[in-house]
Amino acid sequence: MANDGQVEHGYPHLETVRAAITALYRRLSYDTVRTFETSVLPVDVAFCDTDDLYLRVQRVAHELVRHYRLPDARVIVSFREMRHAANVELAAGPEYFVELNDRFRTHRRDIGAALAHEVMHVYLHRLDLSFPGVRDNEILTDTATTYLGAGWLLLDAYREDRASSQKLGYLTPEEFGYVLAKRALAFGEDPSVWFTSAQAYTAYVKGRELARLDERQPPLTAAGWAGRRRYARDRRHGSSDPPQPGVRYAFSPDDGGRLRVSFPCPTCHQRIRVPVRGRVRARCALCRSVLECDT
């Protein structure tokens, strides 16, 4: 939790974020990912000043358990002084103990965001899905929380001005915006109507620009003129060496010596390999996206 400190911006974790989206599709399957078509709604995690803190916290935790489809899991929430926003004890279950930073006693609007991240830890623990290292595993958790419909809460908890700042999670605001936009493109959802933080909306717009750029990379037919020209040059040489910033396709011969190109699916980022022969329609086996290509 960045509290009145410097907030990191940009896309320093982008490749890990993309790997996390791929891992979600591989572990859950396309059909299971599609069951998260509806995001957590603001009314389900909202706090009123007259609410009993502990009763409402337990109700919000229960709502997130329901959203993540963990019917036999019980989350017990308490508060204590700590450096981080929250912590969860990952045991065998069915009870899981979550501790929230004491700060949330008076900053109740962001309790849903903190719980969304911690309950996702429980979900991934039960899936036995993790990345090596604390940093990458936390990025996986933030990405999964966002892609599966609760991470807009984490982005909305980001607020920054000249006097103070607050951000929850390990992703930068723009990376949260990127994942949220990837979800919006996949599910046809507009999360911008839920933001209460102007800075969160700005970060979402920036992330959305990058997410849409994924869909305009060669050899996709939606690629721009500059990308198509660079692709044609690399195709003539049968390689994209030396590697250039932003170039994610690669050429290689198949067993018969015919040239093929591989590139990441703009939805799930699994690499797809197709023959170099002009107009090709490719279907991603992982997320079932149908892609129009000009190879």
Short mmCIF file of C-alpha atoms in Angstrom, two decimals:
data_model
loop_
_atom_site.label_atom_id
_atom_site.label_comp_id
_atom_site.label_asym_id
_atom_site.label_seq_id
_atom_site.Cartn_x
_atom_site.Cartn_y
_atom_site.Cartn_z
CA MET A 1 0.00 0.00 0.00
CA ALA A 2 1.49 3.30 -1.12
CA ASN A 3 0.21 5.85 1.38
CA ASP A 4 1.38 9.46 0.96
CA GLY A 5 4.44 8.13 -0.87
CA GLN A 6 5.60 8.13 -4.46
CA VAL A 7 3.33 6.18 -6.81
CA GLU A 8 5.06 4.29 -9.62
CA HIS A 9 3.63 4.85 -13.09
CA GLY A 10 4.01 3.30 -16.52
CA TYR A 11 4.29 -0.37 -17.47
CA PRO A 12 7.29 -1.89 -15.66
CA HIS A 13 5.48 -5.22 -15.07
CA LEU A 14 3.76 -5.52 -18.46
CA GLU A 15 5.30 -8.82 -19.57
CA THR A 16 4.43 -10.46 -16.24
CA VAL A 17 0.89 -9.10 -16.51
CA ARG A 18 0.52 -10.60 -19.97
CA ALA A 19 1.92 -13.92 -18.76
CA ALA A 20 -0.62 -13.84 -15.92
CA ILE A 21 -3.53 -13.44 -18.35
CA THR A 22 -2.25 -16.41 -20.35
CA ALA A 23 -1.87 -18.46 -17.16
CA LEU A 24 -5.47 -17.70 -16.17
CA TYR A 25 -6.83 -18.99 -19.46
CA ARG A 26 -4.64 -22.07 -19.31
CA ARG A 27 -5.55 -22.96 -15.74
CA LEU A 28 -9.23 -22.03 -15.80
CA SER A 29 -10.16 -22.69 -19.46
CA TYR A 30 -12.10 -20.37 -21.72
CA ASP A 31 -15.47 -21.60 -20.43
CA THR A 32 -14.60 -20.89 -16.79
CA VAL A 33 -13.20 -17.44 -17.56
CA ARG A 34 -16.47 -16.60 -19.31
CA THR A 35 -18.42 -17.35 -16.12
CA PHE A 36 -16.93 -14.11 -14.72
CA GLU A 37 -18.81 -12.05 -17.28
CA THR A 38 -20.33 -9.77 -14.61
CA SER A 39 -18.07 -7.65 -12.42
CA VAL A 40 -18.54 -6.99 -8.74
CA LEU A 41 -21.03 -4.12 -8.50
CA PRO A 42 -20.43 -1.02 -6.36
CA VAL A 43 -23.56 -1.63 -4.29
CA ASP A 44 -22.25 -5.04 -3.20
CA VAL A 45 -19.08 -3.63 -1.61
CA ALA A 46 -20.21 -0.17 -0.53
CA PHE A 47 -19.97 1.06 3.05
CA CYS A 48 -22.27 3.48 4.80
CA ASP A 49 -21.13 5.54 7.81
CA THR A 50 -23.94 4.03 9.86
CA ASP A 51 -22.99 0.43 9.05
CA ASP A 52 -21.59 -1.75 11.80
CA LEU A 53 -17.97 -2.09 10.67
CA TYR A 54 -17.47 -5.77 11.46
CA LEU A 55 -20.84 -6.96 10.17
CA ARG A 56 -20.44 -5.05 6.92
CA VAL A 57 -16.85 -6.22 6.42
CA GLN A 58 -17.98 -9.82 6.76
CA ARG A 59 -20.80 -9.24 4.28
CA VAL A 60 -18.40 -7.73 1.74
CA ALA A 61 -15.99 -10.63 2.23
CA HIS A 62 -18.88 -13.04 1.69
CA GLU A 63 -19.85 -11.21 -1.50
CA LEU A 64 -16.33 -11.60 -2.87
CA VAL A 65 -16.28 -15.28 -1.91
CA ARG A 66 -19.53 -15.65 -3.83
CA HIS A 67 -18.15 -13.72 -6.82
CA TYR A 68 -15.06 -15.95 -7.01
CA ARG A 69 -17.29 -19.04 -6.64
CA LEU A 70 -15.76 -20.28 -3.40
CA PRO A 71 -18.96 -21.52 -1.72
CA ASP A 72 -17.21 -23.67 0.88
CA ALA A 73 -14.71 -20.99 1.95
CA ARG A 74 -15.26 -18.74 4.95
CA VAL A 75 -13.23 -15.54 5.30
CA ILE A 76 -12.78 -14.14 8.82
CA VAL A 77 -11.67 -10.49 8.81
CA SER A 78 -9.89 -8.54 11.56
CA PHE A 79 -7.90 -5.30 11.83
CA ARG A 80 -4.41 -4.57 13.14
CA GLU A 81 -1.54 -2.14 12.65
CA MET A 82 0.72 -3.26 9.80
CA ARG A 83 2.85 -1.90 6.99
CA HIS A 84 0.87 -3.46 4.17
CA ALA A 85 -2.77 -2.99 3.28
CA ALA A 86 -3.79 -6.52 4.21
CA ASN A 87 -2.65 -10.07 4.74
CA VAL A 88 -4.28 -13.47 4.38
CA GLU A 89 -3.39 -16.74 6.05
CA LEU A 90 -3.45 -19.44 3.38
CA ALA A 91 -4.20 -22.70 5.15
CA ALA A 92 -6.11 -25.79 4.11
CA GLY A 93 -9.46 -24.07 4.73
CA PRO A 94 -12.41 -23.90 4.82
CA GLU A 95 -11.71 -20.88 7.06
CA TYR A 96 -9.25 -18.22 5.94
CA PHE A 97 -8.16 -15.35 8.15
CA VAL A 98 -7.67 -11.91 6.59
CA GLU A 99 -6.11 -9.02 8.47
CA LEU A 100 -6.73 -5.47 7.27
CA ASN A 101 -4.62 -2.44 8.06
CA ASP A 102 -6.07 -0.43 10.94
CA ARG A 103 -6.25 2.53 8.57
CA PHE A 104 -9.33 0.96 6.96
CA ARG A 105 -11.35 1.47 10.11
CA THR A 106 -11.72 5.10 9.05
CA HIS A 107 -11.09 4.70 5.28
CA ARG A 108 -13.92 2.26 4.69
CA ARG A 109 -14.53 3.02 1.03
CA ASP A 110 -11.43 0.99 0.05
CA ILE A 111 -12.09 -2.10 2.19
CA GLY A 112 -13.68 -3.86 -0.78
CA ALA A 113 -10.52 -3.29 -2.84
CA ALA A 114 -8.25 -4.74 -0.15
CA LEU A 115 -10.51 -7.76 0.35
CA ALA A 116 -10.78 -8.36 -3.41
CA HIS A 117 -7.02 -8.88 -3.56
CA GLU A 118 -6.83 -11.07 -0.45
CA VAL A 119 -9.76 -13.31 -1.39
CA MET A 120 -8.16 -13.76 -4.82
CA HIS A 121 -5.12 -15.14 -2.98
CA VAL A 122 -7.47 -17.79 -1.58
CA TYR A 123 -8.89 -18.49 -5.04
CA LEU A 124 -5.46 -18.92 -6.64
CA HIS A 125 -4.28 -20.99 -3.67
CA ARG A 126 -7.13 -23.42 -4.26
CA LEU A 127 -6.35 -23.51 -7.96
CA ASP A 128 -2.70 -24.20 -7.14
CA LEU A 129 -1.81 -21.38 -9.52
CA SER A 130 1.19 -19.25 -8.62
CA PHE A 131 4.24 -17.55 -10.07
CA PRO A 132 7.72 -17.96 -8.57
CA GLY A 133 8.81 -15.12 -6.32
CA VAL A 134 6.72 -12.80 -4.16
CA ARG A 135 6.71 -9.92 -6.65
CA ASP A 136 5.53 -11.93 -9.66
CA ASN A 137 2.98 -13.81 -7.58
CA GLU A 138 1.48 -10.56 -6.33
CA ILE A 139 1.33 -9.28 -9.92
CA LEU A 140 -0.51 -12.49 -10.84
CA THR A 141 -2.95 -11.87 -7.99
CA ASP A 142 -3.63 -8.26 -9.03
CA THR A 143 -4.05 -9.31 -12.66
CA ALA A 144 -6.42 -12.16 -11.80
CA THR A 145 -8.44 -9.93 -9.48
CA THR A 146 -8.85 -7.37 -12.25
CA TYR A 147 -9.47 -9.74 -15.15
CA LEU A 148 -12.05 -11.75 -13.20
CA GLY A 149 -14.16 -8.75 -12.32
CA ALA A 150 -13.10 -7.25 -8.98
CA GLY A 151 -9.95 -5.29 -9.80
CA TRP A 152 -11.73 -2.08 -10.78
CA LEU A 153 -11.98 -1.61 -7.00
CA LEU A 154 -8.19 -1.66 -6.72
CA LEU A 155 -7.80 0.94 -9.45
CA ASP A 156 -10.53 3.12 -7.95
CA ALA A 157 -8.60 3.14 -4.67
CA TYR A 158 -5.83 5.10 -6.44
CA ARG A 159 -5.87 8.78 -5.57
CA GLU A 160 -3.05 11.26 -5.95
CA ASP A 161 -2.65 15.02 -5.61
CA ARG A 162 0.06 17.45 -4.57
CA ALA A 163 -0.49 16.82 -0.87
CA SER A 164 -1.14 13.09 -0.63
CA SER A 165 -1.37 9.80 -2.50
CA GLN A 166 -2.84 6.35 -2.10
CA LYS A 167 -2.55 3.19 -4.20
CA LEU A 168 -3.37 -0.41 -3.41
CA GLY A 169 -1.83 -3.40 -5.15
CA TYR A 170 1.45 -4.11 -6.90
CA LEU A 171 0.49 -2.99 -10.42
CA THR A 172 0.89 0.61 -11.45
CA PRO A 173 -2.36 2.54 -12.08
CA GLU A 174 -1.78 2.31 -15.84
CA GLU A 175 -1.22 -1.46 -15.63
CA PHE A 176 -4.48 -1.83 -13.70
CA GLY A 177 -6.09 0.21 -16.47
CA TYR A 178 -4.54 -2.05 -19.11
CA VAL A 179 -5.87 -5.27 -17.54
CA LEU A 180 -9.25 -3.69 -16.92
CA ALA A 181 -9.40 -2.63 -20.57
CA LYS A 182 -8.42 -6.14 -21.72
CA ARG A 183 -11.34 -7.45 -19.67
CA ALA A 184 -13.65 -4.78 -21.08
CA LEU A 185 -12.69 -5.72 -24.66
CA ALA A 186 -13.21 -9.43 -23.96
CA PHE A 187 -16.53 -9.08 -22.14
CA GLY A 188 -18.02 -5.96 -23.73
CA GLU A 189 -18.11 -4.16 -20.39
CA ASP A 190 -17.61 -0.48 -19.57
CA PRO A 191 -16.10 -0.17 -16.07
CA SER A 192 -15.51 3.58 -16.32
CA VAL A 193 -18.99 4.34 -14.96
CA TRP A 194 -17.98 2.91 -11.57
CA PHE A 195 -14.95 5.12 -10.91
CA THR A 196 -15.15 7.66 -8.12
CA SER A 197 -11.49 8.63 -8.51
CA ALA A 198 -10.63 10.98 -11.38
CA GLN A 199 -7.03 9.74 -11.34
CA ALA A 200 -8.25 6.15 -11.67
CA TYR A 201 -10.26 7.07 -14.76
CA THR A 202 -7.23 8.78 -16.32
CA ALA A 203 -5.11 5.67 -15.68
CA TYR A 204 -7.81 3.48 -17.20
CA VAL A 205 -7.88 5.58 -20.37
CA LYS A 206 -4.10 5.29 -20.72
CA GLY A 207 -4.21 1.53 -20.16
CA ARG A 208 -7.04 1.22 -22.66
CA GLU A 209 -4.91 2.87 -25.35
CA LEU A 210 -2.22 0.23 -24.88
CA ALA A 211 -4.77 -2.59 -24.79
CA ARG A 212 -6.23 -1.43 -28.10
CA LEU A 213 -2.74 -1.18 -29.55
CA ASP A 214 -2.37 -4.94 -28.95
CA GLU A 215 -5.13 -5.42 -31.51
CA ARG A 216 -3.29 -3.32 -34.11
CA GLN A 217 0.00 -5.20 -34.23
CA PRO A 218 1.16 -7.02 -37.40
CA PRO A 219 0.43 -9.49 -38.82
CA LEU A 220 -3.15 -8.55 -37.77
CA THR A 221 -4.97 -6.78 -40.59
CA ALA A 222 -5.84 -3.90 -38.23
CA ALA A 223 -2.14 -2.97 -37.99
CA GLY A 224 -1.22 0.54 -39.01
CA TRP A 225 0.81 1.58 -42.03
CA ALA A 226 4.14 1.86 -40.19
CA GLY A 227 3.76 -1.56 -38.59
CA ARG A 228 2.79 -3.18 -41.89
CA ARG A 229 5.81 -1.64 -43.63
CA ARG A 230 8.17 -2.87 -40.92
CA TYR A 231 6.56 -6.31 -41.04
CA ALA A 232 6.98 -6.52 -44.83
CA ARG A 233 10.67 -5.63 -44.50
CA ASP A 234 11.23 -8.27 -41.80
CA ARG A 235 9.31 -10.85 -43.84
CA ARG A 236 11.63 -10.33 -46.81
CA HIS A 237 14.59 -11.17 -44.61
CA GLY A 238 12.76 -13.99 -42.85
CA SER A 239 13.47 -12.53 -39.41
CA SER A 240 12.86 -9.54 -37.16
CA ASP A 241 16.52 -9.32 -36.07
CA PRO A 242 17.82 -7.24 -34.53
CA PRO A 243 14.88 -7.12 -32.07
CA GLN A 244 13.07 -3.79 -32.10
CA PRO A 245 10.94 -2.23 -29.36
CA GLY A 246 7.30 -3.17 -29.81
CA VAL A 247 8.00 -6.01 -32.29
CA ARG A 248 6.37 -9.16 -30.92
CA TYR A 249 6.21 -11.34 -34.05
CA ALA A 250 8.95 -13.77 -35.07
CA PHE A 251 9.62 -15.74 -38.25
CA SER A 252 10.83 -19.33 -38.44
CA PRO A 253 10.72 -22.16 -41.01
CA ASP A 254 8.51 -25.21 -40.49
CA ASP A 255 9.70 -28.80 -41.03
CA GLY A 256 9.28 -28.38 -44.77
CA GLY A 257 11.29 -25.18 -44.88
CA ARG A 258 8.22 -22.97 -45.43
CA LEU A 259 8.19 -19.68 -43.56
CA ARG A 260 5.83 -19.26 -40.62
CA VAL A 261 5.22 -16.34 -38.29
CA SER A 262 4.35 -16.49 -34.59
CA PHE A 263 2.74 -13.67 -32.64
CA PRO A 264 0.82 -13.23 -29.39
CA CYS A 265 -2.96 -13.43 -29.35
CA PRO A 266 -4.22 -9.92 -28.54
CA THR A 267 -6.76 -11.35 -26.08
CA CYS A 268 -4.89 -13.97 -24.02
CA HIS A 269 -1.27 -13.43 -25.25
CA GLN A 270 -0.67 -17.09 -26.07
CA ARG A 271 1.57 -17.27 -29.11
CA ILE A 272 -0.06 -18.33 -32.37
CA ARG A 273 1.91 -19.70 -35.32
CA VAL A 274 0.56 -19.45 -38.87
CA PRO A 275 1.99 -19.87 -42.38
CA VAL A 276 3.27 -16.82 -44.25
CA ARG A 277 0.97 -16.83 -47.25
CA GLY A 278 -1.08 -13.64 -47.32
CA ARG A 279 -4.58 -13.39 -45.86
CA VAL A 280 -5.12 -15.96 -43.10
CA ARG A 281 -7.85 -16.35 -40.51
CA ALA A 282 -6.40 -17.75 -37.28
CA ARG A 283 -8.29 -19.05 -34.25
CA CYS A 284 -6.64 -19.02 -30.84
CA ALA A 285 -7.08 -22.45 -29.28
CA LEU A 286 -6.84 -20.99 -25.77
CA CYS A 287 -9.32 -18.08 -25.74
CA ARG A 288 -11.13 -18.88 -29.01
CA SER A 289 -10.50 -15.45 -30.53
CA VAL A 290 -10.76 -15.40 -34.33
CA LEU A 291 -8.04 -13.18 -35.79
CA GLU A 292 -7.85 -11.72 -39.28
CA CYS A 293 -4.21 -11.71 -40.38
CA ASP A 294 -2.22 -10.61 -43.41
CA THR A 295 0.97 -12.63 -43.17
#
